[in-house]
Coordinates of C-alpha atoms and ligand atoms in Angstrom, one line a residue:
X10 CA -11.2 84.6 30.8
X11 CA -13.4 82.9 28.1
X12 CA -11.7 84.5 25.5
X13 CA -8.6 83.1 27.3
X14 CA -9.6 79.7 27.0
X15 CA -10.7 79.9 23.2
X16 CA -7.3 81.8 22.4
X17 CA -6.0 78.4 24.2
X18 CA -7.9 76.0 22.8
X19 CA -6.9 77.5 18.8
X20 CA -3.3 77.3 20.4
X21 CA -3.4 73.9 21.0
X22 CA -5.4 73.0 17.8
X23 CA -2.5 74.7 15.6
X24 CA 0.3 73.4 18.4
X25 CA -0.7 69.6 17.6
X26 CA -1.3 69.7 14.3
X27 CA 2.0 71.7 13.8
X28 CA 3.8 69.0 15.4
X29 CA 2.5 66.3 13.3
X30 CA 3.1 68.6 10.3
X31 CA 6.6 70.4 10.7
X32 CA 9.1 68.4 8.8
X33 CA 10.5 66.2 11.3
X34 CA 10.7 69.3 14.2
X35 CA 8.9 68.8 17.3
X36 CA 8.8 71.3 19.7
X37 CA 8.2 71.2 23.1
X38 CA 7.5 74.6 24.9
X39 CA 8.7 74.5 28.6
X40 CA 6.5 76.9 30.1
X41 CA 7.8 77.9 33.9
X42 CA 6.6 81.3 36.3
X43 CA 10.4 81.6 37.9
X44 CA 13.7 83.0 36.6
X45 CA 16.1 81.6 34.5
X46 CA 18.9 81.3 37.2
X47 CA 16.9 79.4 39.8
X48 CA 17.5 75.7 40.1
X49 CA 14.0 75.2 37.9
X50 CA 15.0 77.6 35.0
X51 CA 18.3 75.9 35.5
X52 CA 17.5 72.4 35.0
X53 CA 14.9 73.6 32.3
X54 CA 17.8 75.2 30.2
X55 CA 20.1 72.2 30.8
X56 CA 17.3 69.7 29.9
X57 CA 16.6 71.5 26.7
X58 CA 20.5 71.5 26.0
X59 CA 20.4 67.7 26.3
X60 CA 17.3 66.8 24.4
X61 CA 18.2 68.6 21.8
X62 CA 21.9 66.8 21.4
X63 CA 20.2 63.4 22.1
X64 CA 17.7 64.2 19.5
X65 CA 20.0 65.1 17.0
X66 CA 17.9 68.6 16.2
X67 CA 14.7 66.2 15.7
X68 CA 13.2 68.0 18.9
X69 CA 13.7 71.9 19.8
X70 CA 12.7 72.8 23.8
X71 CA 11.9 76.4 23.9
X72 CA 11.8 77.6 27.2
X73 CA 9.7 80.4 29.0
X74 CA 10.6 81.7 32.3
X75 CA 9.1 84.1 34.4
X76 CA 5.4 83.8 33.3
X77 CA 6.4 85.1 30.4
X78 CA 3.1 83.1 28.6
X79 CA 0.8 81.8 31.6
X80 CA 1.0 82.2 35.3
X81 CA 0.5 79.8 37.5
X82 CA -3.0 78.6 37.0
X83 CA -2.9 79.1 33.5
X84 CA 0.3 77.2 32.3
X85 CA -1.4 74.1 33.7
X86 CA -5.3 74.6 31.5
X87 CA -2.3 75.2 28.6
X88 CA -0.4 71.8 29.3
X89 CA -3.9 69.9 29.1
X90 CA -5.2 71.7 26.2
X91 CA -1.6 71.1 24.9
X92 CA -0.7 74.8 23.9
X93 CA 2.6 74.1 25.7
X94 CA 3.9 70.7 26.2
X95 CA 5.9 70.7 29.1
X96 CA 5.9 72.5 33.1
X97 CA 7.6 71.7 35.9
X98 CA 5.0 73.4 38.5
X99 CA 5.4 73.5 42.1
X100 CA 4.3 70.5 44.0
X101 CA 1.8 72.7 45.8
X102 CA -0.2 73.5 42.8
X103 CA -2.1 70.7 42.2
X104 CA -4.8 71.2 44.3
X105 CA -7.1 72.7 41.8
X106 CA -7.0 70.1 39.0
X107 CA -8.6 68.4 41.6
X108 CA -4.9 66.2 42.8
X109 CA -4.6 67.2 46.1
X110 CA -2.7 64.3 47.0
X111 CA 0.3 66.4 46.1
X112 CA -0.3 68.5 49.2
X113 CA 0.9 66.1 51.5
X114 CA 4.8 67.7 50.7
X115 CA 3.4 71.1 52.0
X116 CA 2.8 69.9 55.9
X117 CA 4.9 72.0 57.7
X118 CA 7.5 70.2 59.3
X119 CA 7.4 66.7 57.8
X120 CA 10.4 66.7 56.0
X121 CA 14.0 67.4 57.9
X122 CA 16.3 67.3 55.1
X123 CA 17.0 67.2 51.2
X124 CA 17.3 63.2 51.8
X125 CA 13.9 62.6 53.7
X126 CA 12.4 64.7 51.1
X127 CA 14.3 62.4 48.5
X128 CA 13.2 59.5 49.9
X129 CA 9.4 59.7 48.7
X130 CA 10.3 61.5 46.2
X131 CA 12.0 58.9 44.7
X132 CA 10.7 55.6 46.5
X133 CA 7.3 54.1 45.7
X134 CA 5.4 56.7 47.0
X135 CA 6.7 59.6 44.7
X136 CA 5.8 57.1 41.9
X137 CA 2.4 56.2 42.8
X138 CA 2.0 60.2 43.4
X139 CA 2.6 61.2 39.7
X140 CA 0.3 57.7 38.6
X141 CA -2.2 60.2 40.0
X142 CA -1.6 62.7 37.3
X143 CA -2.8 60.4 34.1
X144 CA -6.2 60.3 34.5
X145 CA -5.8 64.7 33.8
X146 CA -4.2 63.9 30.4
X147 CA -0.7 64.7 32.5
X148 CA 2.1 62.3 32.7
X149 CA 4.6 63.2 35.1
X150 CA 8.0 62.2 34.2
X151 CA 10.5 63.0 37.0
X152 CA 10.8 65.5 40.8
X153 CA 12.7 68.3 41.1
X154 CA 13.8 69.7 44.5
X155 CA 13.9 73.5 45.0
X156 CA 14.3 74.2 48.9
X157 CA 12.5 74.7 52.5
X158 CA 10.2 78.1 52.6
X159 CA 11.3 80.9 54.9
X160 CA 9.1 83.6 56.3
X161 CA 9.4 87.3 54.9
X162 CA 7.9 90.4 56.1
X163 CA 9.1 94.0 56.9
X164 CA 8.7 93.2 60.7
X165 CA 10.9 90.9 62.3
X166 CA 9.3 87.1 63.0
X167 CA 11.0 85.4 65.7
X168 CA 7.8 83.6 67.0
X169 CA 4.9 82.4 65.5
X170 CA 2.8 84.7 67.3
X171 CA 4.6 87.1 65.1
X172 CA 2.4 86.5 62.4
X173 CA -1.0 86.6 63.9
X174 CA -2.7 89.2 62.1
X175 CA -0.2 89.6 58.7
X176 CA -1.9 89.2 55.7
X177 CA 0.6 86.3 53.8
X178 CA 0.9 85.1 49.9
X179 CA 0.6 81.7 49.3
X180 CA 0.6 79.1 46.8
X181 CA -2.5 77.6 46.0
X182 CA -2.9 75.0 48.2
X183 CA -5.2 73.8 50.9
X184 CA -2.5 72.4 53.5
X185 CA -0.1 76.1 52.9
X186 CA -3.8 78.1 54.0
X187 CA -4.7 75.9 56.6
X188 CA -0.8 76.4 57.9
X189 CA -1.7 79.7 57.8
X190 CA -4.8 80.2 59.5
X191 CA -3.0 78.1 62.3
X192 CA -0.5 80.7 62.6
X193 CA -3.7 83.1 63.2
X194 CA -2.3 84.5 59.3
X195 CA -4.5 85.5 57.1
X196 CA -3.8 83.5 54.0
X197 CA -3.6 85.1 50.0
X198 CA -3.6 83.1 47.4
X199 CA -1.8 84.4 44.5
X200 CA 0.3 83.5 41.6
X201 CA 3.8 84.0 41.7
X202 CA 4.1 86.6 39.5
X203 CA 2.2 88.7 40.9
X204 CA 4.3 88.3 44.5
X205 CA 6.7 91.3 44.0
X206 CA 4.1 93.9 43.8
X207 CA 1.9 92.5 46.0
X208 CA 4.7 93.1 48.7
X209 CA 5.9 96.8 47.5
X210 CA 2.1 97.8 47.7
X211 CA 1.4 96.3 51.0
X212 CA -1.3 93.7 49.0
X213 CA 0.5 90.8 51.5
X214 CA 2.5 91.8 54.5
X215 CA 4.8 89.0 54.0
X216 CA 5.5 85.3 51.7
X217 CA 6.6 81.6 52.7
X218 CA 9.5 81.0 49.7
X219 CA 12.5 79.3 49.4
X220 CA 15.8 81.6 49.2
X221 CA 16.6 81.7 45.2
X222 CA 13.0 82.2 44.3
X223 CA 12.7 85.3 47.1
X224 CA 16.6 86.2 45.8
X225 CA 15.9 86.5 41.6
X226 CA 12.3 87.8 42.0
X227 CA 13.7 91.0 43.9
X228 CA 11.2 90.3 46.2
X229 CA 13.6 90.3 49.0
X230 CA 14.1 94.5 48.1
X231 CA 10.5 94.9 49.8
X232 CA 11.1 92.3 52.7
X233 CA 13.0 94.2 55.8
X234 CA 13.4 90.8 57.7
X235 CA 13.8 87.1 56.7
X236 CA 13.6 84.2 59.4
X237 CA 15.3 80.4 58.2
X238 CA 12.3 78.9 59.5
X239 CA 12.9 76.1 56.7
X240 CA 9.4 75.3 58.4
X241 CA 8.0 73.4 54.6
X242 CA 10.0 71.7 51.5
X243 CA 9.0 73.3 48.1
X244 CA 9.6 70.6 44.5
X245 CA 8.3 70.1 41.5
X246 CA 7.5 67.4 39.3
X247 CA 8.6 67.5 35.9
X248 CA 5.2 67.0 33.4
X249 CA 4.3 66.7 30.1
X250 CA 1.0 66.1 28.3
X251 CA -0.1 62.3 28.4
X252 CA -1.0 62.7 24.7
X253 CA 1.7 64.7 23.1
X254 CA 4.3 62.5 24.4
X255 CA 2.7 58.9 24.1
X256 CA 2.3 60.4 20.1
X257 CA 6.0 60.9 20.0
X258 CA 7.8 58.4 17.5
X259 CA 9.6 55.3 20.4
X260 CA 13.2 56.3 19.4
X261 CA 12.6 60.2 20.2
X262 CA 11.4 59.4 23.6
X263 CA 13.2 57.7 24.5
X264 CA 16.1 60.2 24.0
X265 CA 14.3 62.6 25.5
X266 CA 13.9 60.0 28.4
X267 CA 17.2 59.7 28.9
X268 CA 17.5 63.7 28.7
X269 CA 14.7 64.1 31.5
X270 CA 16.9 61.6 33.6
X271 CA 19.7 63.9 33.5
X272 CA 18.4 66.6 33.8
X273 CA 16.5 66.0 37.0
X274 CA 20.2 65.0 37.9
X275 CA 21.4 67.7 37.8
X276 CA 18.4 70.0 38.8
X277 CA 18.5 67.7 42.1
X278 CA 22.6 68.5 42.8
X279 CA 22.2 72.6 42.5
X280 CA 19.0 73.1 44.5
X281 CA 20.7 73.6 47.7
X282 CA 23.6 75.2 46.3
X283 CA 21.7 77.6 44.6
X284 CA 19.6 78.4 47.8
X285 CA 22.5 78.4 50.2
X286 CA 24.1 81.3 47.7
X287 CA 20.7 82.9 47.7
X288 CA 21.0 83.1 51.3
X289 CA 24.5 84.4 51.1
X290 CA 23.3 87.1 48.5
X291 CA 20.9 88.2 50.4
X292 CA 22.9 88.7 53.2
X293 CA 25.3 90.5 51.5
X294 CA 22.5 93.1 49.9
X295 CA 22.2 94.5 52.8
X296 CA 18.7 95.5 52.2
X297 CA 17.6 92.5 54.7
X298 CA 18.1 91.3 58.3
X299 CA 18.4 87.4 57.9
X300 CA 17.6 85.4 61.3
X301 CA 18.3 82.0 61.9
X302 CA 15.9 80.8 64.9
X303 CA 17.6 79.6 67.6
X304 CA 16.8 75.8 68.2
X305 CA 14.0 76.9 71.6
X306 CA 12.3 79.1 68.7
X307 CA 12.6 76.6 65.9
X308 CA 10.7 74.3 68.4
X309 CA 7.9 76.7 69.7
X310 CA 7.1 76.9 65.1
X311 CA 7.2 73.5 64.6
X312 CA 5.3 72.8 68.1
X313 CA 2.4 75.9 66.1
X314 CA 2.4 73.7 63.1
X315 CA 2.2 70.5 63.9
X316 CA -1.5 70.4 64.5
X317 CA -1.9 70.8 60.7
X318 CA -0.9 67.4 59.8
X319 CA -3.8 66.3 61.5
X320 CA -6.2 69.3 61.1
X321 CA -5.6 68.0 56.9
X322 CA -5.2 64.0 57.5
X323 CA -8.8 63.9 56.0
X324 CA -8.1 66.1 52.4
X325 CA -4.9 64.2 51.8
X326 CA -5.9 60.9 53.1
X327 CA -4.5 59.3 56.7
X328 CA -2.7 56.2 54.8
X329 CA -0.6 58.6 52.5
X330 CA 0.2 60.6 55.4
X331 CA 1.3 57.3 57.5
X332 CA 3.3 55.8 54.7
X333 CA 5.2 59.6 54.6
X334 CA 6.2 59.6 58.5
X335 CA 7.0 56.2 57.6
X336 CA 9.1 56.6 55.4
X337 CA 11.0 59.7 56.3
X338 CA 11.1 58.5 60.0
X339 CA 8.9 61.2 61.2
X340 CA 7.2 60.9 64.8
X341 CA 4.4 63.2 65.4
X342 CA 3.8 61.9 69.1
X343 CA 7.8 63.6 70.0
Ligands
LIG26 C1 5.3 79.8 44.3 O1 4.8 80.6 43.4 O2 6.3 80.6 45.4 C2 6.3 78.8 43.3 O3 5.7 77.8 43.1 C3 6.8 79.7 42.1 C4 8.5 78.4 41.7 O4 7.9 77.8 40.6 O5 9.2 78.2 41.8

């Protein structure tokens, strides 16, 4: 691990000095952990195209998908050190960095649809949350959608009690950890790149992933059952190394800002379509049985999981929770 840090530090200094000296060319390394065919992967490529066009080639964007460079936790360290300049981690991954407020997005059933998510992300609350990253040397540029998560396992999951005793892979969020404990499941924090093998070898029994990641990572091939519980949201923050971004020439930064804006519109436009397509593709594969819970079954999941909100209120901040309820019209007593 020490070696890794040393390597990152060397890389960081090379990158920063390289950036300053390389005859007018600015390189943005954009690292991420999912496949190029995911909403995030496609939006990263679209950003690359726009950024290179609009800066007339002054900026080169190198996109590294599938954890080619770094896994979940390492990529945030690499960004802070300047070894990469841009990432789009899931909002569930900022807790270990000390910005736990983003875990409000992990609360089960707090959002019913994309409109509710977008009201929060693209409103003042979303902006305020991105601002919290600045003390960590990170600038938050935008939010990108992915989709709603579903439980998968080899055994069918139709009620919350079916998850009792099962080892379920989660992202590094305390809210997700509590979600699993509330169901009597055993949460296993694991990097995304390790999920397929962990499912295949039985290190974990199941996951909560949205369809596009389940499909493109091929994890569905090692899960016989998928239940469309849609119990939580997975979205991203598009972030950059603040020192790098603030140090860019003003005209280049403005061109990149406009590329960010348009790539974000694109990301948020394709997210639902891509997830719907992934559900259809999983169904068509015949490898995984896709189950849609009845309204009663959905209610049972909701009832079982809503206590997570109150259990985690002190971690994410009771005021923030109230603000989110207000934005989305969520009524905790209902
Ligand atoms: C996960 O770890 O399940 C996701 O956050 C991966 C991603 O970046 O979509």
